[in-house]
């Protein structure tokens, strides 16, 4: 799908209008109403917050995977209460977000009661930004950490061939006087979606992000996408985190490792068929209700030593702008989305 930069002509939609449009698209392309609602809200939230690599840019991939029969848009998640602090969900070959949605209330109840709750989702496809999965917990005063693995395209540090996925980690914590502290980052040097966007826009990657098909360093995004691979961020440190994400998202949940499925069997398929882990903590069990004050103090001290930009600040600023002025899409993108909704 073209980006807003491709054309000067733009259109503005409210968050509700974009969500409803995306919902119609998902419904038209084979998802149940419940799945359409969850995915549309997730995707519109990403677009609203300027998470462009996981907003409407992803619609084509979602629809291709649905059309290929690779992901089940009608899947009904099966939630199992397996322990005082453990919930397990079989997503049934559907998307991860409806699985989280189905288990969420039970997870929050357990976290408040036991102090911690673990949600292990398997047999699931995650094609989105990870922050929408953790931020709402922090808005309720809880701390949340999530990991999800993706598809083989990242070379472990020191290795010769790709094995890991881009494997993001997202974290959210409440603070007393501001929106939650949130970070959400791939453990690869760059997200695969951003490589695709760079290729489309003809931009070179920064050095040290990828290799070509012969394993040689390259800054050409097309060489990375065409038989090449990505590196982890921070060398062996990011590589160890990526390994951890594989273990927690796949080995612990019963999902696939990033290298354990073959999308080429279903032409068009793009969504990684993996697993996801979410850990939710009631911080007041540890700190006696002072956590939000303590996190505020940390932020104050970080600002004090000169860190002006906190993770999520850019998103929050973009969110405020989008909510006040509307979400700006290129006229071409909007026309394309409307055609998909009508098809
Ligand atoms: P970025 O490198 O753009 O950002 C990572 C984090 O760092 C964000 O929280 C960002 O905040 C923050 N940040 C960025 N710049 C600064 C700065 N100068 N100072 C302080 N904080 C900063 O994200 P990635 O490219 O690593 O990931 C992009 C998206 O791709 C994520 O949403 C991720 O979940 C998604 N993804 C999804 C996968 C999946 O399998 N579903 C796989 C891989 C990635 P801010 O948001 O405000 O910019
Ligand atoms: O951007 O790396 C990525 C990605 C993989 C799956 C969904 N997004």
Short mmCIF file of C-alpha atoms and ligand atoms in Angstrom, two decimals:
data_model
loop_
_atom_site.label_atom_id
_atom_site.label_comp_id
_atom_site.label_asym_id
_atom_site.label_seq_id
_atom_site.Cartn_x
_atom_site.Cartn_y
_atom_site.Cartn_z
CA UNK A 1 0.00 0.00 0.00
CA UNK A 2 1.41 3.47 -0.83
CA UNK A 3 2.55 5.61 2.08
CA UNK A 4 1.19 9.06 3.00
CA UNK A 5 4.45 10.47 1.59
CA UNK A 6 3.62 9.14 -1.90
CA UNK A 7 1.12 11.85 -2.63
CA UNK A 8 0.34 15.37 -1.53
CA UNK A 9 -3.41 14.66 -1.42
CA UNK A 10 -4.52 13.59 2.03
CA UNK A 11 -7.74 12.77 3.82
CA UNK A 12 -8.49 12.91 7.54
CA UNK A 13 -10.47 10.33 9.50
CA UNK A 14 -11.40 10.12 13.15
CA UNK A 15 -10.16 7.12 15.12
CA UNK A 16 -13.70 5.72 15.16
CA UNK A 17 -14.10 6.18 11.40
CA UNK A 18 -10.81 4.43 10.67
CA UNK A 19 -11.63 1.60 13.09
CA UNK A 20 -15.04 1.07 11.47
CA UNK A 21 -13.52 1.08 7.98
CA UNK A 22 -10.89 -1.49 8.96
CA UNK A 23 -13.55 -3.58 10.69
CA UNK A 24 -15.55 -3.73 7.45
CA UNK A 25 -12.41 -4.78 5.57
CA UNK A 26 -11.66 -7.64 7.95
CA UNK A 27 -15.30 -8.77 7.86
CA UNK A 28 -15.30 -8.71 4.05
CA UNK A 29 -12.17 -10.85 4.04
CA UNK A 30 -13.37 -13.70 6.19
CA UNK A 31 -12.97 -12.85 9.86
CA UNK A 32 -15.71 -13.19 12.45
CA UNK A 33 -17.21 -9.94 13.80
CA UNK A 34 -15.36 -10.44 17.09
CA UNK A 35 -11.98 -10.86 15.38
CA UNK A 36 -12.67 -7.94 13.01
CA UNK A 37 -13.38 -5.66 15.95
CA UNK A 38 -10.19 -6.54 17.84
CA UNK A 39 -7.91 -6.38 14.79
CA UNK A 40 -9.44 -3.16 13.48
CA UNK A 41 -8.99 -1.39 16.80
CA UNK A 42 -5.41 -2.65 17.07
CA UNK A 43 -4.50 -1.53 13.55
CA UNK A 44 -6.24 1.85 13.85
CA UNK A 45 -4.46 2.44 17.18
CA UNK A 46 -1.10 1.85 15.50
CA UNK A 47 -1.97 4.27 12.70
CA UNK A 48 -3.27 6.83 15.21
CA UNK A 49 -0.02 6.67 17.20
CA UNK A 50 2.26 6.85 14.17
CA UNK A 51 3.37 3.21 14.43
CA UNK A 52 3.34 3.16 10.65
CA UNK A 53 5.12 -0.16 10.16
CA UNK A 54 2.17 -1.85 11.92
CA UNK A 55 -0.80 0.29 10.95
CA UNK A 56 -2.67 0.24 7.64
CA UNK A 57 0.58 -0.78 5.95
CA UNK A 58 -0.15 -4.29 7.33
CA UNK A 59 -3.64 -4.66 5.87
CA UNK A 60 -2.35 -6.17 2.64
CA UNK A 61 -0.46 -8.85 4.60
CA UNK A 62 -3.42 -9.60 6.88
CA UNK A 63 -5.71 -10.08 3.89
CA UNK A 64 -3.17 -12.14 1.97
CA UNK A 65 -2.77 -14.50 4.93
CA UNK A 66 -6.54 -14.77 5.36
CA UNK A 67 -7.01 -15.33 1.63
CA UNK A 68 -4.34 -18.03 1.57
CA UNK A 69 -6.11 -19.92 4.36
CA UNK A 70 -2.92 -19.63 6.44
CA UNK A 71 -4.64 -17.98 9.40
CA UNK A 72 -8.14 -18.73 10.65
CA UNK A 73 -10.08 -15.48 10.88
CA UNK A 74 -13.01 -17.31 12.48
CA UNK A 75 -11.00 -19.06 15.20
CA UNK A 76 -12.49 -19.04 18.68
CA UNK A 77 -9.76 -18.96 21.34
CA UNK A 78 -9.83 -21.72 23.93
CA UNK A 79 -8.97 -20.28 27.36
CA UNK A 80 -7.75 -22.63 30.10
CA UNK A 81 -7.35 -21.68 33.76
CA UNK A 82 -4.32 -23.84 34.54
CA UNK A 83 -3.04 -22.45 37.85
CA UNK A 84 -3.38 -19.82 40.53
CA UNK A 85 -1.36 -17.47 38.35
CA UNK A 86 -1.36 -19.14 34.96
CA UNK A 87 -3.74 -18.87 32.03
CA UNK A 88 -3.20 -20.72 28.79
CA UNK A 89 -4.90 -20.01 25.46
CA UNK A 90 -4.98 -22.05 22.28
CA UNK A 91 -5.68 -19.39 19.65
CA UNK A 92 -6.84 -22.12 17.24
CA UNK A 93 -4.63 -20.94 14.41
CA UNK A 94 -6.17 -17.47 14.62
CA UNK A 95 -4.74 -14.12 15.65
CA UNK A 96 -3.10 -13.53 19.02
CA UNK A 97 -5.02 -10.36 19.88
CA UNK A 98 -8.47 -12.04 20.10
CA UNK A 99 -6.83 -14.69 22.31
CA UNK A 100 -5.55 -11.97 24.65
CA UNK A 101 -8.97 -10.31 24.56
CA UNK A 102 -10.66 -13.58 25.54
CA UNK A 103 -8.31 -14.21 28.49
CA UNK A 104 -7.79 -10.64 29.68
CA UNK A 105 -10.36 -10.42 32.49
CA UNK A 106 -9.17 -13.70 34.02
CA UNK A 107 -5.53 -12.59 33.81
CA UNK A 108 -6.26 -9.28 35.56
CA UNK A 109 -8.26 -11.06 38.26
CA UNK A 110 -5.40 -13.48 38.89
CA UNK A 111 -2.76 -10.73 38.88
CA UNK A 112 -4.71 -8.76 41.46
CA UNK A 113 -5.23 -11.84 43.61
CA UNK A 114 -1.87 -13.63 43.33
CA UNK A 115 0.27 -10.58 42.56
CA UNK A 116 1.27 -11.99 39.21
CA UNK A 117 -0.37 -13.75 36.28
CA UNK A 118 1.13 -15.38 33.25
CA UNK A 119 -0.73 -15.61 29.96
CA UNK A 120 0.65 -18.17 27.52
CA UNK A 121 -0.84 -17.94 24.03
CA UNK A 122 -0.02 -20.57 21.42
CA UNK A 123 -1.08 -21.55 17.93
CA UNK A 124 -1.42 -17.83 17.19
CA UNK A 125 -0.48 -15.26 14.55
CA UNK A 126 0.87 -11.88 15.66
CA UNK A 127 1.32 -9.32 12.90
CA UNK A 128 1.03 -6.13 14.91
CA UNK A 129 2.87 -3.75 17.20
CA UNK A 130 3.26 -5.19 20.69
CA UNK A 131 2.62 -2.07 22.78
CA UNK A 132 -1.20 -2.31 22.42
CA UNK A 133 -0.98 -5.64 24.27
CA UNK A 134 0.71 -4.17 27.37
CA UNK A 135 -0.23 -0.49 27.63
CA UNK A 136 -3.86 -1.10 28.75
CA UNK A 137 -2.64 -3.15 31.76
CA UNK A 138 -0.54 -0.19 32.94
CA UNK A 139 -3.55 2.07 32.48
CA UNK A 140 -5.18 -0.15 35.15
CA UNK A 141 -2.19 0.22 37.52
CA UNK A 142 -0.53 -3.08 36.57
CA UNK A 143 2.96 -3.77 35.19
CA UNK A 144 3.05 -5.86 32.03
CA UNK A 145 5.78 -7.45 29.96
CA UNK A 146 5.18 -9.26 26.69
CA UNK A 147 7.27 -11.09 24.14
CA UNK A 148 6.30 -12.58 20.79
CA UNK A 149 8.41 -14.37 18.22
CA UNK A 150 7.96 -13.94 14.48
CA UNK A 151 9.51 -15.55 11.40
CA UNK A 152 13.09 -16.57 10.64
CA UNK A 153 14.93 -13.54 9.26
CA UNK A 154 17.52 -12.71 11.94
CA UNK A 155 21.02 -14.17 12.25
CA UNK A 156 21.99 -15.08 15.84
CA UNK A 157 25.19 -13.27 16.88
CA UNK A 158 28.22 -15.10 15.47
CA UNK A 159 26.12 -17.40 13.27
CA UNK A 160 26.09 -17.67 9.48
CA UNK A 161 22.41 -18.11 8.74
CA UNK A 162 19.12 -16.64 10.00
CA UNK A 163 17.18 -18.53 12.67
CA UNK A 164 15.46 -16.06 15.02
CA UNK A 165 12.50 -13.82 14.29
CA UNK A 166 12.50 -10.06 14.83
CA UNK A 167 11.12 -10.96 18.28
CA UNK A 168 9.93 -7.80 20.03
CA UNK A 169 9.75 -7.10 23.76
CA UNK A 170 7.20 -4.65 25.16
CA UNK A 171 6.94 -3.35 28.70
CA UNK A 172 4.44 -1.05 30.39
CA UNK A 173 4.31 0.39 33.91
CA UNK A 174 2.06 2.96 35.55
CA UNK A 175 3.38 6.29 36.76
CA UNK A 176 1.70 8.74 39.12
CA UNK A 177 1.53 11.87 37.01
CA UNK A 178 1.65 10.85 33.40
CA UNK A 179 0.64 8.19 30.93
CA UNK A 180 2.26 4.77 31.45
CA UNK A 181 5.93 4.23 30.82
CA UNK A 182 5.99 1.98 27.74
CA UNK A 183 8.66 0.65 25.47
CA UNK A 184 8.22 -1.71 22.55
CA UNK A 185 11.23 -2.81 20.56
CA UNK A 186 12.26 -5.50 18.14
CA UNK A 187 15.37 -7.43 19.19
CA UNK A 188 16.55 -7.20 15.58
CA UNK A 189 18.45 -4.04 14.65
CA UNK A 190 15.35 -2.93 12.74
CA UNK A 191 11.82 -4.32 12.44
CA UNK A 192 11.11 -6.25 9.24
CA UNK A 193 8.23 -3.86 8.53
CA UNK A 194 10.61 -0.90 8.57
CA UNK A 195 12.91 -2.69 6.11
CA UNK A 196 9.92 -3.12 3.77
CA UNK A 197 9.06 0.57 4.11
CA UNK A 198 12.69 1.60 3.45
CA UNK A 199 12.71 -0.59 0.33
CA UNK A 200 9.48 0.94 -0.89
CA UNK A 201 10.75 4.48 -0.31
CA UNK A 202 14.20 3.78 -1.78
CA UNK A 203 16.03 4.60 1.47
CA UNK A 204 19.25 2.91 2.57
CA UNK A 205 19.41 1.17 5.96
CA UNK A 206 21.88 2.32 8.60
CA UNK A 207 25.11 0.30 8.69
CA UNK A 208 25.09 -2.87 10.80
CA UNK A 209 21.44 -3.79 10.34
CA UNK A 210 21.48 -6.43 7.65
CA UNK A 211 23.33 -8.81 5.38
CA UNK A 212 22.68 -9.84 1.78
CA UNK A 213 22.08 -13.35 0.47
CA UNK A 214 25.83 -14.06 0.56
CA UNK A 215 26.04 -13.02 4.22
CA UNK A 216 27.85 -9.77 3.38
CA UNK A 217 26.95 -6.54 5.20
CA UNK A 218 24.51 -4.42 3.20
CA UNK A 219 22.56 -1.21 3.59
CA UNK A 220 20.26 -2.09 0.70
CA UNK A 221 16.83 -3.05 2.12
CA UNK A 222 15.97 -4.96 -1.06
CA UNK A 223 19.07 -7.13 -0.63
CA UNK A 224 17.96 -7.91 2.93
CA UNK A 225 14.44 -8.83 1.78
CA UNK A 226 15.66 -10.77 -1.25
CA UNK A 227 17.48 -13.66 0.41
CA UNK A 228 19.39 -11.60 2.97
CA UNK A 229 18.76 -11.30 6.70
CA UNK A 230 18.80 -8.94 9.65
CA UNK A 231 21.21 -8.73 12.58
CA UNK A 232 20.23 -8.39 16.21
CA UNK A 233 20.53 -5.01 17.91
CA UNK A 234 23.52 -4.63 20.22
CA UNK A 235 25.38 -7.69 18.93
CA UNK A 236 25.46 -10.62 21.36
CA UNK A 237 23.26 -8.79 23.88
CA UNK A 238 20.31 -8.39 21.53
CA UNK A 239 20.95 -11.94 20.33
CA UNK A 240 20.57 -13.29 23.88
CA UNK A 241 17.32 -11.35 24.30
CA UNK A 242 16.04 -12.72 20.99
CA UNK A 243 16.87 -16.24 22.18
CA UNK A 244 14.93 -15.54 25.38
CA UNK A 245 11.95 -14.36 23.33
CA UNK A 246 12.00 -17.63 21.35
CA UNK A 247 12.06 -19.62 24.59
CA UNK A 248 9.31 -17.68 26.34
CA UNK A 249 7.04 -17.24 23.30
CA UNK A 250 7.37 -20.70 21.84
CA UNK A 251 8.94 -23.29 24.17
CA UNK A 252 7.02 -22.08 27.20
CA UNK A 253 3.65 -21.56 25.50
CA UNK A 254 3.61 -24.59 23.18
CA UNK A 255 3.81 -22.33 20.11
CA UNK A 256 6.18 -22.63 17.17
CA UNK A 257 9.73 -21.32 17.16
CA UNK A 258 10.26 -18.77 14.39
CA UNK A 259 11.94 -21.49 12.27
CA UNK A 260 9.25 -24.15 12.78
CA UNK A 261 6.69 -23.18 10.17
CA UNK A 262 6.86 -22.79 6.43
CA UNK A 263 4.73 -20.00 5.02
CA UNK A 264 5.73 -20.91 1.46
CA UNK A 265 3.27 -23.82 1.63
CA UNK A 266 0.46 -21.23 1.45
CA UNK A 267 1.32 -18.66 -1.23
CA UNK A 268 0.51 -15.15 0.02
CA UNK A 269 0.88 -16.07 3.70
CA UNK A 270 2.71 -13.43 5.72
CA UNK A 271 1.61 -13.70 9.35
CA UNK A 272 4.02 -15.57 11.68
CA UNK A 273 2.40 -18.64 13.29
CA UNK A 274 4.04 -18.62 16.70
CA UNK A 275 3.22 -17.92 20.36
CA UNK A 276 3.16 -15.05 22.82
CA UNK A 277 3.81 -14.66 26.53
CA UNK A 278 2.43 -11.88 28.70
CA UNK A 279 3.41 -11.43 32.36
CA UNK A 280 1.19 -9.14 34.41
CA UNK A 281 2.23 -7.98 37.89
CA UNK A 282 0.33 -6.08 40.55
CA UNK A 283 3.15 -3.77 41.68
CA UNK A 284 1.37 -2.74 44.84
CA UNK A 285 1.89 -6.27 46.22
CA UNK A 286 5.60 -5.47 46.24
CA UNK A 287 5.81 -1.83 47.07
CA UNK A 288 2.71 -1.24 49.19
CA UNK A 289 1.03 1.12 46.75
CA UNK A 290 4.03 3.35 46.10
CA UNK A 291 5.06 1.97 42.71
CA UNK A 292 3.49 4.72 40.62
CA UNK A 293 5.16 7.37 42.80
CA UNK A 294 8.48 5.56 42.52
CA UNK A 295 8.23 5.28 38.75
CA UNK A 296 7.37 8.99 38.60
CA UNK A 297 10.50 9.71 40.62
CA UNK A 298 12.59 7.66 38.19
CA UNK A 299 11.21 9.61 35.23
CA UNK A 300 11.89 12.89 37.08
CA UNK A 301 15.48 11.86 37.69
CA UNK A 302 15.94 10.77 34.07
CA UNK A 303 14.68 14.14 32.90
CA UNK A 304 16.95 15.74 35.51
CA UNK A 305 20.08 14.20 34.02
CA UNK A 306 19.07 15.27 30.54
CA UNK A 307 16.94 12.51 28.96
CA UNK A 308 14.17 14.55 27.46
CA UNK A 309 12.58 11.92 25.24
CA UNK A 310 11.12 8.90 27.02
CA UNK A 311 10.10 5.78 25.10
CA UNK A 312 6.46 6.22 23.97
CA UNK A 313 6.68 10.03 24.07
CA UNK A 314 6.64 10.20 20.27
CA UNK A 315 3.60 7.90 20.13
CA UNK A 316 1.73 9.77 22.83
CA UNK A 317 2.36 13.07 21.07
CA UNK A 318 1.16 11.64 17.77
CA UNK A 319 -1.88 10.14 19.52
CA UNK A 320 -2.87 13.53 20.94
CA UNK A 321 -2.48 15.14 17.54
CA UNK A 322 -4.49 12.40 15.80
CA UNK A 323 -7.26 12.58 18.36
CA UNK A 324 -7.43 16.37 18.11
CA UNK A 325 -7.01 16.77 14.36
CA UNK A 326 -7.84 13.35 12.93
CA UNK A 327 -5.69 10.60 11.43
CA UNK A 328 -4.14 11.71 8.16
CA UNK A 329 -4.06 9.16 5.34
CA UNK A 330 -3.04 9.67 1.75
CA UNK A 331 -6.04 9.91 -0.56
CA UNK A 332 -4.65 6.90 -2.41
CA UNK A 333 -4.46 4.79 0.73
CA UNK A 334 -7.96 5.78 1.80
CA UNK A 335 -9.41 4.98 -1.63
CA UNK A 336 -7.67 1.62 -1.51
CA UNK A 337 -9.05 0.85 1.95
CA UNK A 338 -12.55 1.89 0.86
CA UNK A 339 -12.31 -0.40 -2.16
CA UNK A 340 -11.25 -3.28 0.08
CA UNK A 341 -14.21 -2.62 2.38
CA UNK A 342 -16.62 -2.62 -0.55
CA UNK A 343 -15.19 -5.67 -2.29
P1 LIG B 1 11.81 1.54 17.47
O1 LIG B 1 13.26 1.23 17.39
O2 LIG B 1 11.26 2.58 16.58
O3 LIG B 1 11.45 2.00 18.96
C1 LIG B 1 11.70 1.14 20.04
C2 LIG B 1 11.29 1.82 21.35
O4 LIG B 1 12.23 2.84 21.64
C3 LIG B 1 9.92 2.50 21.31
O5 LIG B 1 9.32 2.34 22.54
C4 LIG B 1 10.29 3.97 21.03
O6 LIG B 1 9.32 4.88 21.50
C5 LIG B 1 11.58 4.09 21.80
N1 LIG B 1 12.47 5.11 21.26
C6 LIG B 1 12.78 5.33 19.97
N2 LIG B 1 13.68 6.33 19.88
C7 LIG B 1 13.93 6.75 21.14
C8 LIG B 1 14.77 7.75 21.70
N3 LIG B 1 15.53 8.52 20.95
N4 LIG B 1 14.77 7.90 23.04
C9 LIG B 1 14.01 7.11 23.83
N5 LIG B 1 13.20 6.14 23.35
C10 LIG B 1 13.16 5.96 22.03
O7 LIG B 1 10.93 0.23 17.33
P2 LIG B 1 11.29 -1.13 16.55
O8 LIG B 1 11.70 -0.73 15.20
O9 LIG B 1 12.22 -1.94 17.35
O10 LIG B 1 9.87 -1.85 16.50
C11 LIG B 1 8.82 -1.27 15.75
C12 LIG B 1 7.54 -2.01 15.97
O11 LIG B 1 7.60 -3.26 15.30
C13 LIG B 1 7.19 -2.32 17.42
O12 LIG B 1 5.88 -1.85 17.67
C14 LIG B 1 7.22 -3.83 17.49
O13 LIG B 1 6.29 -4.41 18.39
C15 LIG B 1 6.88 -4.20 16.07
N6 LIG B 1 7.31 -5.56 15.76
C16 LIG B 1 6.37 -6.55 15.75
C17 LIG B 1 6.75 -7.86 15.53
C18 LIG B 1 5.76 -8.97 15.59
O14 LIG B 1 6.15 -10.12 15.45
N7 LIG B 1 4.49 -8.72 15.81
C19 LIG B 1 8.14 -8.21 15.23
C20 LIG B 1 9.05 -7.09 15.30
C21 LIG B 1 8.63 -5.80 15.54
P3 LIG B 1 8.21 5.53 20.48
O15 LIG B 1 7.24 4.42 20.24
O16 LIG B 1 7.65 6.70 21.19
O17 LIG B 1 8.97 5.92 19.24
O1 LIG B 2 8.12 -5.85 11.65
O2 LIG B 2 9.47 -7.52 12.12
C1 LIG B 2 8.34 -7.05 11.92
C2 LIG B 2 7.18 -7.94 12.07
C3 LIG B 2 7.16 -9.30 12.05
C4 LIG B 2 5.86 -9.69 12.22
C5 LIG B 2 5.10 -8.58 12.33
N1 LIG B 2 5.93 -7.52 12.26
#
